[in-house]
mmCIF file of C-alpha atoms in Angstrom:
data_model
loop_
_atom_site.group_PDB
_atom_site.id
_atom_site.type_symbol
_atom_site.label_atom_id
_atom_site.label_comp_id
_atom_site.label_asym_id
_atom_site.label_seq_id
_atom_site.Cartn_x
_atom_site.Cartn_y
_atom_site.Cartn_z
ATOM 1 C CA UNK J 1 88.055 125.205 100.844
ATOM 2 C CA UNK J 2 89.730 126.096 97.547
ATOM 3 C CA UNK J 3 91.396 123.503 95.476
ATOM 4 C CA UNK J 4 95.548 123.395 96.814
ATOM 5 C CA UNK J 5 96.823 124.334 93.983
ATOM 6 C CA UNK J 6 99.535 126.361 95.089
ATOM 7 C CA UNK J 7 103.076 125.089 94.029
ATOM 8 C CA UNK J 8 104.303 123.381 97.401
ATOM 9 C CA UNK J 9 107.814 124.436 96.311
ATOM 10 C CA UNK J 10 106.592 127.692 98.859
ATOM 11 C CA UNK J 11 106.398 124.956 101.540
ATOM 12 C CA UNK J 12 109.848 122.956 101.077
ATOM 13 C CA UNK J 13 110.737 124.766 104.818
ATOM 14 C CA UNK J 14 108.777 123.439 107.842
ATOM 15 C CA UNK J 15 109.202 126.665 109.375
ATOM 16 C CA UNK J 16 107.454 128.570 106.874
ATOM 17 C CA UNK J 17 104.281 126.211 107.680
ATOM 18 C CA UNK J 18 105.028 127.015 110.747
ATOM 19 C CA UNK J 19 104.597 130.985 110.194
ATOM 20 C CA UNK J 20 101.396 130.915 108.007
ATOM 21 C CA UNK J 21 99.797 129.229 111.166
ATOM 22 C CA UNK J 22 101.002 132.190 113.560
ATOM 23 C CA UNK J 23 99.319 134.446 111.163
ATOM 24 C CA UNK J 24 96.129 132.649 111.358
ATOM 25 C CA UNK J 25 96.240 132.766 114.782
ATOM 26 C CA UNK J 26 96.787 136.561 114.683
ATOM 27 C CA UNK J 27 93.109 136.743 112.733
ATOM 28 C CA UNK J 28 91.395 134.910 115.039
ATOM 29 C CA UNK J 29 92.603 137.519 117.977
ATOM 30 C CA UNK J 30 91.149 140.261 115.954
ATOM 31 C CA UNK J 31 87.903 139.402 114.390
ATOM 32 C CA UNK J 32 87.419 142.862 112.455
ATOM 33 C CA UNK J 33 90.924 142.138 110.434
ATOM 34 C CA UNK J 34 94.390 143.149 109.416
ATOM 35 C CA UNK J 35 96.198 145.018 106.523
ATOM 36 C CA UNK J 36 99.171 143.691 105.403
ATOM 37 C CA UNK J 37 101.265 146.588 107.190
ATOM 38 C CA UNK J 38 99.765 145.281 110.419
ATOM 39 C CA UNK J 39 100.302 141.588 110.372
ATOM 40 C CA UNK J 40 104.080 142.779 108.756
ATOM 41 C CA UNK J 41 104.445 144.368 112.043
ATOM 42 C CA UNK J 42 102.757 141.347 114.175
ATOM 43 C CA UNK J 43 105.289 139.096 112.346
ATOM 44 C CA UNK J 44 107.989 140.825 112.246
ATOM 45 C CA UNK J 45 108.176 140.345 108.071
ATOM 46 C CA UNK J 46 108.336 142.257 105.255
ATOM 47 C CA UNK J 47 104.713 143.812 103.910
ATOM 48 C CA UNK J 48 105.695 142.399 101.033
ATOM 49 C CA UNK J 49 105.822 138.830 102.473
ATOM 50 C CA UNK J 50 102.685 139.295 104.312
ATOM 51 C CA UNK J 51 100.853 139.756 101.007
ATOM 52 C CA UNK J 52 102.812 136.724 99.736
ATOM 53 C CA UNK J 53 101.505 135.049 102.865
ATOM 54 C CA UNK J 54 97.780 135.768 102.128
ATOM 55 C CA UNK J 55 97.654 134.274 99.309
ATOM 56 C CA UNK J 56 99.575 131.083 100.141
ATOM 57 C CA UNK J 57 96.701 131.184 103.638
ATOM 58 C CA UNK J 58 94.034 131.118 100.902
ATOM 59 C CA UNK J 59 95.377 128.296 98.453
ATOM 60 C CA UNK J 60 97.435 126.426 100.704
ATOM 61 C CA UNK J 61 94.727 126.583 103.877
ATOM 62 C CA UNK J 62 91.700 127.446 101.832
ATOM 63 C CA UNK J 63 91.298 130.402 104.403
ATOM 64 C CA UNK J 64 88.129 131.895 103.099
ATOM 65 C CA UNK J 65 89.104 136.090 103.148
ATOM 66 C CA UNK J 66 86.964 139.476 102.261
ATOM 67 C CA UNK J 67 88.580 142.930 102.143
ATOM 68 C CA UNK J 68 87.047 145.943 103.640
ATOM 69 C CA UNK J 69 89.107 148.736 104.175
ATOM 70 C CA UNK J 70 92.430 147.619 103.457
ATOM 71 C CA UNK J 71 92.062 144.982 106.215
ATOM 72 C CA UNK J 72 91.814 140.834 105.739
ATOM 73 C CA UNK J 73 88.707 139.835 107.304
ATOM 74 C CA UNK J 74 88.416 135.531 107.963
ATOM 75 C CA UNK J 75 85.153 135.028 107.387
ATOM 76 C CA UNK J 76 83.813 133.517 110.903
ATOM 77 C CA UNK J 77 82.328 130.787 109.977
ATOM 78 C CA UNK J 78 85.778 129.173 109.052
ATOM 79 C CA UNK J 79 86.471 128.946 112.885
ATOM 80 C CA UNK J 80 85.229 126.173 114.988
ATOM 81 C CA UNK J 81 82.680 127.392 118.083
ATOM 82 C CA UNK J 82 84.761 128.043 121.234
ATOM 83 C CA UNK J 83 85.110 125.242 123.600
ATOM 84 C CA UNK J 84 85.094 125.083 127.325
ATOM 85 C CA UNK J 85 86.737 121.866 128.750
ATOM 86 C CA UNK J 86 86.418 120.451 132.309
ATOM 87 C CA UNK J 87 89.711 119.726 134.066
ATOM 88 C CA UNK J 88 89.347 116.171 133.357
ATOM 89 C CA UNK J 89 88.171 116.477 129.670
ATOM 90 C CA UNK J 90 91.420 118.817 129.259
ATOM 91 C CA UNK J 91 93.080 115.684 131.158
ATOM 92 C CA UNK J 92 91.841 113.355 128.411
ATOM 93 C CA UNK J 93 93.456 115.770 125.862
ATOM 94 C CA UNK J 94 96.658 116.063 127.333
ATOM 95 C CA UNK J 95 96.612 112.254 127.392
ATOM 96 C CA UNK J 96 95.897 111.416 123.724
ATOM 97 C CA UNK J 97 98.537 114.627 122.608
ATOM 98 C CA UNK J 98 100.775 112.178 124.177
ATOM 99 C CA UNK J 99 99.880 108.778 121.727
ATOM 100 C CA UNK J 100 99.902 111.690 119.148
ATOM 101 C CA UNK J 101 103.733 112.312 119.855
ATOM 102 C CA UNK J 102 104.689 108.862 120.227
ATOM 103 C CA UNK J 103 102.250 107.957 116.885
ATOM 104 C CA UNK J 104 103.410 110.684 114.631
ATOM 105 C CA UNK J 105 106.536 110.870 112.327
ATOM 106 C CA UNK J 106 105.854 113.806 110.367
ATOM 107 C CA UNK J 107 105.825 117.215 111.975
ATOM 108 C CA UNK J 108 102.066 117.946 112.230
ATOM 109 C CA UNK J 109 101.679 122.469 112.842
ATOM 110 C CA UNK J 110 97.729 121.299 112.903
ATOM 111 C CA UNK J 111 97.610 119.503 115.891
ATOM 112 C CA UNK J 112 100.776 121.454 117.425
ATOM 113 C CA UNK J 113 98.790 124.503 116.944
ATOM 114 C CA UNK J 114 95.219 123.111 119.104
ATOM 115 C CA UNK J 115 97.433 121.944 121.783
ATOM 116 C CA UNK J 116 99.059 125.291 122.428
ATOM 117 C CA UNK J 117 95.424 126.996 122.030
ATOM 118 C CA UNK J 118 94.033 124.518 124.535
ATOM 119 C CA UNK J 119 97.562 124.586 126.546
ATOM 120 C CA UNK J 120 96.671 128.242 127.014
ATOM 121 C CA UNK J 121 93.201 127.506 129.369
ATOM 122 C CA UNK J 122 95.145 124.754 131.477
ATOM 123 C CA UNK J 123 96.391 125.132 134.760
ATOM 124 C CA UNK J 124 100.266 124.386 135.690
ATOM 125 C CA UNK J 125 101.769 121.968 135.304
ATOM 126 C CA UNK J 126 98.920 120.540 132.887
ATOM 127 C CA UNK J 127 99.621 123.254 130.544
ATOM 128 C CA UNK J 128 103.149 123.318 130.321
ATOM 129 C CA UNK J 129 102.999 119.156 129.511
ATOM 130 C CA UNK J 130 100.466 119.782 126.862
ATOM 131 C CA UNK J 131 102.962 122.879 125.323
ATOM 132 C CA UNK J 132 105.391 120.455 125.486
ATOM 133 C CA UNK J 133 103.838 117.548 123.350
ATOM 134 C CA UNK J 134 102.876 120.359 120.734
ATOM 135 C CA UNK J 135 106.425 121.724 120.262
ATOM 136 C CA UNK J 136 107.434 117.848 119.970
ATOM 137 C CA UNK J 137 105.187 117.417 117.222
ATOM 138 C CA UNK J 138 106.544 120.626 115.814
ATOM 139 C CA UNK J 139 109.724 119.667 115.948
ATOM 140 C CA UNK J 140 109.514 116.567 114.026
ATOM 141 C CA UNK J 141 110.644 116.057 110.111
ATOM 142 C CA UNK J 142 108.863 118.519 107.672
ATOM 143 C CA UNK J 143 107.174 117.213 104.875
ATOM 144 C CA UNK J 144 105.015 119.196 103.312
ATOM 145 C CA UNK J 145 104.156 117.127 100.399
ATOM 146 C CA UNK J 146 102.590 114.804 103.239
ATOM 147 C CA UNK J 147 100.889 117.944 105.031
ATOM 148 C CA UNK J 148 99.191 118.953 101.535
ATOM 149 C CA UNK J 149 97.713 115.551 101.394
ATOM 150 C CA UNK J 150 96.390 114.653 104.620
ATOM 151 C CA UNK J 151 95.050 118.455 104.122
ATOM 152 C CA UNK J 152 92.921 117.321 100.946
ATOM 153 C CA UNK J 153 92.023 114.243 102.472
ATOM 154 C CA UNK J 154 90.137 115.718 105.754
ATOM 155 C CA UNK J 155 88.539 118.506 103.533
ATOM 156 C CA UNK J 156 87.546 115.519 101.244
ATOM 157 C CA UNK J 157 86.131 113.910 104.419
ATOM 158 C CA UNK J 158 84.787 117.206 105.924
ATOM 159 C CA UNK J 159 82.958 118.360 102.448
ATOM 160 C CA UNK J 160 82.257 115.148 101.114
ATOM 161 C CA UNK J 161 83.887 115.660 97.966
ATOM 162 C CA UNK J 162 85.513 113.342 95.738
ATOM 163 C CA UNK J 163 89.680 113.064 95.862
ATOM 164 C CA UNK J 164 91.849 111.413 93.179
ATOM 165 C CA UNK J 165 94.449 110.102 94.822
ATOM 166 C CA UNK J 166 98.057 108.459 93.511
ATOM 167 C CA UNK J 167 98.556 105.472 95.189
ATOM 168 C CA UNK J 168 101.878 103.175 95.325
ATOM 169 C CA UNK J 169 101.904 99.471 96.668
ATOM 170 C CA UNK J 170 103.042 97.074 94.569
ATOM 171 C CA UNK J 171 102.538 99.559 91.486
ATOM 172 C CA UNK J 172 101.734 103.175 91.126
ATOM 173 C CA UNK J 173 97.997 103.628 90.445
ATOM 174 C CA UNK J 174 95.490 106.350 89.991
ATOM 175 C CA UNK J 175 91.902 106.795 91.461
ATOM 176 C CA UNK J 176 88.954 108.352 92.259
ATOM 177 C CA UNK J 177 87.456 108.031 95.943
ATOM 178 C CA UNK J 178 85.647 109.082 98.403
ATOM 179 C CA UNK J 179 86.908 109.977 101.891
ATOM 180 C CA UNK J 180 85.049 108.167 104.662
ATOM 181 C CA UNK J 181 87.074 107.974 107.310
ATOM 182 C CA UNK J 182 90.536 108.738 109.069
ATOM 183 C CA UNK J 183 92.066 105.984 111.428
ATOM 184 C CA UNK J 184 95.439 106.021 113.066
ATOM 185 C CA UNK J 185 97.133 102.689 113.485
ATOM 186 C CA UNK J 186 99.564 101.378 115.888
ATOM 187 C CA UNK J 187 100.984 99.079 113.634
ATOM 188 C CA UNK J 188 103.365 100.985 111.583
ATOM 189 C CA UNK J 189 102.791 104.430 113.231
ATOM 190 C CA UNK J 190 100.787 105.317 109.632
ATOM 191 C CA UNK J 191 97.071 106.977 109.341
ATOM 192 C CA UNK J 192 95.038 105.135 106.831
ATOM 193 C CA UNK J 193 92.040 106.527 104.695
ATOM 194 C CA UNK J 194 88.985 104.420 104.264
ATOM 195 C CA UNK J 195 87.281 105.192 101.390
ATOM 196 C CA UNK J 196 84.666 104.334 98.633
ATOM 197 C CA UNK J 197 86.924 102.935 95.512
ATOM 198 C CA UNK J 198 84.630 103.920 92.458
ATOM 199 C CA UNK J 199 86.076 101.507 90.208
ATOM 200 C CA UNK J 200 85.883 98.428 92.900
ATOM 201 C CA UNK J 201 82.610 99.969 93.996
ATOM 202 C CA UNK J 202 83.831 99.179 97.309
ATOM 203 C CA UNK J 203 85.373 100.448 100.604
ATOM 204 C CA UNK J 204 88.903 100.024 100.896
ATOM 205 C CA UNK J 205 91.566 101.252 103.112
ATOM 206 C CA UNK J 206 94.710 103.327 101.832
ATOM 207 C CA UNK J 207 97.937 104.189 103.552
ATOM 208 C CA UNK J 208 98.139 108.051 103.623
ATOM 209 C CA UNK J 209 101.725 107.632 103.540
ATOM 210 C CA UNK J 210 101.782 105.520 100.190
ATOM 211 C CA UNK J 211 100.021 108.548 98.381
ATOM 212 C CA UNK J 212 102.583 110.861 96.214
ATOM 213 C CA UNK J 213 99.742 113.236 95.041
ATOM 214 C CA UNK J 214 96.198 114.329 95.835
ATOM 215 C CA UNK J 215 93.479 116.406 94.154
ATOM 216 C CA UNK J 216 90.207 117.535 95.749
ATOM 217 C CA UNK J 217 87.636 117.320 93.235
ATOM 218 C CA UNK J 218 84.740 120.009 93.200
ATOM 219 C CA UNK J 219 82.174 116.535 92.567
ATOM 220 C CA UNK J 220 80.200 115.832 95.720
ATOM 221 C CA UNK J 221 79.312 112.748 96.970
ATOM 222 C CA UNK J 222 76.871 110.516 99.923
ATOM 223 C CA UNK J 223 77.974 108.527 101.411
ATOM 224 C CA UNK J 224 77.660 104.472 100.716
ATOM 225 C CA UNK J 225 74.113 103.585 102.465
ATOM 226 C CA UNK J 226 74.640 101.844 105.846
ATOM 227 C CA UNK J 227 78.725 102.406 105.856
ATOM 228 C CA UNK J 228 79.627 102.876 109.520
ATOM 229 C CA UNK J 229 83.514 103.004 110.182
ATOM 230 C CA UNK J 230 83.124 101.659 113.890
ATOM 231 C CA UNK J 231 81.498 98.196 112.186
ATOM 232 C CA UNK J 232 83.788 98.113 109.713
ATOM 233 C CA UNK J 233 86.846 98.443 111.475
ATOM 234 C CA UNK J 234 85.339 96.194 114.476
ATOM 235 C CA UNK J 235 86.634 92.844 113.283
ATOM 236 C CA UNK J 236 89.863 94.160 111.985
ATOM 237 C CA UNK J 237 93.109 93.611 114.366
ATOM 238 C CA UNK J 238 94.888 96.591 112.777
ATOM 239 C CA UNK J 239 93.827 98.071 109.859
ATOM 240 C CA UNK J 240 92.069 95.586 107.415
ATOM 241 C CA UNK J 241 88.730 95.460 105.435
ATOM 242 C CA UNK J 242 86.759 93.173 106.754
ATOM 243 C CA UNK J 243 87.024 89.532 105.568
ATOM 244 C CA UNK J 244 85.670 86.419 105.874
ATOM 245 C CA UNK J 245 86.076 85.842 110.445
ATOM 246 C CA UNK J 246 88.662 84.154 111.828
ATOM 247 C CA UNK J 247 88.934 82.222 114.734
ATOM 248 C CA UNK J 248 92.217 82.371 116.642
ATOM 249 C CA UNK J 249 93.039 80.890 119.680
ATOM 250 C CA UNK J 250 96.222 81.410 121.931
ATOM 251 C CA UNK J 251 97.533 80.040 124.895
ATOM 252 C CA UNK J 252 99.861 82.182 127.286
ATOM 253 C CA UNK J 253 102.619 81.085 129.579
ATOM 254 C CA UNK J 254 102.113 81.383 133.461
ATOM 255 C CA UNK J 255 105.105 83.879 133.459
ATOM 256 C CA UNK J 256 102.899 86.837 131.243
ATOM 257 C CA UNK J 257 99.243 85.774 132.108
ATOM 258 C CA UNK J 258 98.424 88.979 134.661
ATOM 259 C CA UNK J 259 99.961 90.974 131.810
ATOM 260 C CA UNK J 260 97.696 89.533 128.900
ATOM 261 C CA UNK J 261 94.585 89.873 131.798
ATOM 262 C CA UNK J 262 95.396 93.109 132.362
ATOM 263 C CA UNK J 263 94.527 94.623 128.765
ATOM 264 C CA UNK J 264 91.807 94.416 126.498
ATOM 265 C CA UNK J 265 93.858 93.642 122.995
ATOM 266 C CA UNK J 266 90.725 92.955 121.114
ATOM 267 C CA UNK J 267 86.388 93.681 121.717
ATOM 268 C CA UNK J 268 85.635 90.380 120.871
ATOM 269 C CA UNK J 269 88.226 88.519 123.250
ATOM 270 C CA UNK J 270 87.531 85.860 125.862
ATOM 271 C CA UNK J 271 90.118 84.932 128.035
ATOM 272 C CA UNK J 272 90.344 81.390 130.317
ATOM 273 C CA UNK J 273 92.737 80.899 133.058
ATOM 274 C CA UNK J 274 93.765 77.235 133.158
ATOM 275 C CA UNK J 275 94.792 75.345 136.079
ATOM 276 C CA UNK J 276 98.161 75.586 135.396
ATOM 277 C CA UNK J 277 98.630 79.246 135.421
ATOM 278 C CA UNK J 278 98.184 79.417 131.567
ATOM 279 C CA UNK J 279 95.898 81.928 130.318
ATOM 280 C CA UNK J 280 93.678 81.597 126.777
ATOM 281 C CA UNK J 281 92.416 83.721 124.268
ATOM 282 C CA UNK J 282 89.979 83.507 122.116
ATOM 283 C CA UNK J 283 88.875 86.564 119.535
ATOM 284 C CA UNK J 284 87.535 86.315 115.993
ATOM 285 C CA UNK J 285 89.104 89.030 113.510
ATOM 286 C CA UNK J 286 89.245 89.708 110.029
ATOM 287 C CA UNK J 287 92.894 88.519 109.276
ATOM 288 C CA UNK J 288 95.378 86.020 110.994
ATOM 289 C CA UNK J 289 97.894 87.958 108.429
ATOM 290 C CA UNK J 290 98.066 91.617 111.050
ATOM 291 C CA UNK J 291 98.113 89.360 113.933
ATOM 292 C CA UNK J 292 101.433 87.698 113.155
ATOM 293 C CA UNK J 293 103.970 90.171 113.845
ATOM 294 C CA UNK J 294 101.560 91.006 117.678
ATOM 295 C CA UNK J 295 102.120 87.323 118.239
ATOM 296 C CA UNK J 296 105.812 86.913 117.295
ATOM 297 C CA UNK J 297 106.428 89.576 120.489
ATOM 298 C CA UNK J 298 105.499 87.507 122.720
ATOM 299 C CA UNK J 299 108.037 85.098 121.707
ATOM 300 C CA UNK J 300 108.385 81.937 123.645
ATOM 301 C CA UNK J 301 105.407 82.973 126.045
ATOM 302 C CA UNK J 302 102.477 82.255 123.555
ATOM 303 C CA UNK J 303 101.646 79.302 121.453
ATOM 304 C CA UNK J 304 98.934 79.407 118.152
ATOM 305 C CA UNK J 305 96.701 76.914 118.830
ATOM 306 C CA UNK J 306 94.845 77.826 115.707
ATOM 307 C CA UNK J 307 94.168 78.616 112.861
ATOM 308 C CA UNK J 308 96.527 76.195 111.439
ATOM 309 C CA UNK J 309 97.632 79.024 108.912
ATOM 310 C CA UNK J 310 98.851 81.552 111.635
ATOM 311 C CA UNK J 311 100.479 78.525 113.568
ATOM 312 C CA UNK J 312 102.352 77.200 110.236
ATOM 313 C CA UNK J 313 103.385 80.720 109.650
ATOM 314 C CA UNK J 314 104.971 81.196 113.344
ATOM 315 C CA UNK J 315 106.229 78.088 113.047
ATOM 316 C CA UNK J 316 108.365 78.980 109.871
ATOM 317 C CA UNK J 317 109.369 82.029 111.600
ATOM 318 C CA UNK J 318 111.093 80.431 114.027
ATOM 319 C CA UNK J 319 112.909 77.820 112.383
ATOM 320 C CA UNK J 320 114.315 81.225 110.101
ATOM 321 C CA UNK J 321 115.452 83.058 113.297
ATOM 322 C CA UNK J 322 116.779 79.661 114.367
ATOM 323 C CA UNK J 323 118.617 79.604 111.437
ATOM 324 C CA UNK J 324 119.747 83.163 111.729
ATOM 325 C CA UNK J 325 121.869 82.491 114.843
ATOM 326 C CA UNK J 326 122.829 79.409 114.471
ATOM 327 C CA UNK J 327 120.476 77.329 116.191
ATOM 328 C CA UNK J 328 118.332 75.248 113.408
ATOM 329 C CA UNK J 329 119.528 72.743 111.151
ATOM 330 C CA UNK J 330 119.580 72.748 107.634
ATOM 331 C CA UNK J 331 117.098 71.694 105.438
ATOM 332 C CA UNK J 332 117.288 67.483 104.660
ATOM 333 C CA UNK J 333 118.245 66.276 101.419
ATOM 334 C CA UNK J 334 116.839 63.981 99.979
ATOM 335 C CA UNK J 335 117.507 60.354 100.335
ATOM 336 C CA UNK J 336 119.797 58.993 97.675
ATOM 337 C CA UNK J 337 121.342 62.201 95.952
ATOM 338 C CA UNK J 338 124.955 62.667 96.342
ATOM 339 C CA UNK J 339 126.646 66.396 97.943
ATOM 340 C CA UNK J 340 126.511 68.660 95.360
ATOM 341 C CA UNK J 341 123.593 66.872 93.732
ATOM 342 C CA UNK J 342 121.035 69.940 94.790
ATOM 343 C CA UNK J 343 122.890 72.145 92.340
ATOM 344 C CA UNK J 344 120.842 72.257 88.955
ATOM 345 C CA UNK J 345 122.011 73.033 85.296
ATOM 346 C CA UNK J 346 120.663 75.406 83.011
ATOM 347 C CA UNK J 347 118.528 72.836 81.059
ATOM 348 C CA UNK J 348 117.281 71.352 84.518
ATOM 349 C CA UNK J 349 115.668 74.279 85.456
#
């Protein structure tokens, strides 16, 4: 795919996005091409536009064209094979379009635009449920910075070529990686990026919605010898690089144990029903530090048996949402110090 260089003031309007992927779908229909005065017509736009359009299909999409004729050919091996799905393969895809509408938070035309193609081989009402999950993923906030990105990122991935990306956590940074992987997580509704950092010389994981600006670079790369995302991410409760293991341990109240049997949360848990209805878990991850916020749902129907860290942590939790409505008490002083003691001058600090 080209470089997306195009200025993405074009793309400030979803619906525009929206448009340019109608008119692809209008070259894959006819294979042998179309002049600007018929996809006009097809679109109901201005010739004018549709030339406009082009172009922003070949920067903007990296749609590879030739011109014979007067017509726009798509060179054919830009388009994926055709698939044929059994009913319950097109089952399975109508089930994950549903996480994808309940994951996403930016409108996503990519995804919206499969559905409807595989909507369109479906039976009723499997169809119309699957048309329905791509117009909600249409219908979602435009951002088209965001769409330019995750664009550069998967043709990064798909090319294996280089990306410098700007990245903001605690500061704004600049650097040079190498796509590996794409992995949704639950926690946070975000997508993150694992990728080789070529100044830690390691893989690390990036939040594609912490990046303000990407760049596909024309450098290629391999990738790192014996990376494989499914061991990498294996450990990890969310999201997280591997670390050193941890071993957690957690013991459920009577009152949610078929609920916590019911689910596998984690590939490396063991579960133990007790004798008196409690249930625990076991599992070794990566970080106590994802598992936290997972644990503090549960509320008064779990208990951190270990490590001490995540138990300590909890703990303070609690005592702050104690605090928060009313319940705790306040800090001791300490013996021997009058009220108003605690408060210290300028030259005590």
């Amino acid at each position: 795919m080209h470089n997306l260089s195009y200025s993405m003031v074009e793309f400030e309007k979803g619906d525009r996005i929206v448009r340019l992927l109608g008119e692809l779908r209008q070259f894959q229909a006819v294979p042998h091409g179309l002049s600007t005065r018929q996809l006009a017509e097809r679109m109901g736009i201005s010739q004018r536009q549709a030339q406009r359009d082009l172009k922003a299909l070949e920067q903007y999409l990296g749609v590879p064209f030739t011109t014979e004729d007067g017509r726009w050919i798509v060179d054919r091996k830009f388009w994926l094979a055709p698939l044929r799905f059994s009913l319950a393969e097109a089952m399975g895809l109508l089930l994950s379009s549903r996480l994808m509408l309940r994951h996403a938070e930016h409108a996503d035309e990519f995804t919206a635009s499969a559905y409807e193609k595989l909507a369109a081989i479906l039976p009723e009402p499997i169809r119309d449920s699957l048309a329905e999950a791509a117009k909600g993923l249409a219908r979602k906030p435009a951002d088209a910075r965001y769409t330019k990105i995750l664009t550069e990122l998967i043709t990064g991935w798909a090319e294996r070529r280089k990306v410098r990306i700007t990245y903001t956590k605690e500061r704004t940074f600049e650097r040079t990686v190498w796509p590996l992987f794409l992995e949704p997580s639950p926690l946070g509704h975000g997508i993150y990026l694992l990728a080789w950092d070529q100044k830690l010389e390691a893989v690390r994981s990036y939040r594609v919605e912490r990046m303000s600006d990407t760049r596909l670079l024309p450098e290629p790369f391999d990738p790192p010898k014996g990376f494989d995302a499914g061991k990498h991410l294996g450990q990890a409760w969310g999201i997280w690089s591997p670390g050193e293991p941890v071993e957690v341990d957690l013991l459920y109240a009577p009152a949610v144990a078929k609920r916590v049997k019911e689910t596998t949360w984690h590939p490396s848990q063991q579960l133990q029903q007790l004798p008196d209805g409690r249930v625990r878990m076991t599992l070794t991850v990566s970080s106590w530090l994802e598992l936290r916020h997972w644990v503090l749902g549960w509320g008064e129907t779990v208990e951190v048996v270990r490590p001490a860290e995540l138990r300590n942590s909890v703990r303070a939790a609690v005592a702050s949402l104690a605090r928060t409505y009313g319940l705790g008490q306040p800090p001791a002083r300490r013996p021997g110090r009058k009220q108003g003691s605690d408060v210290r001058t300028p030259q005590s600090r």
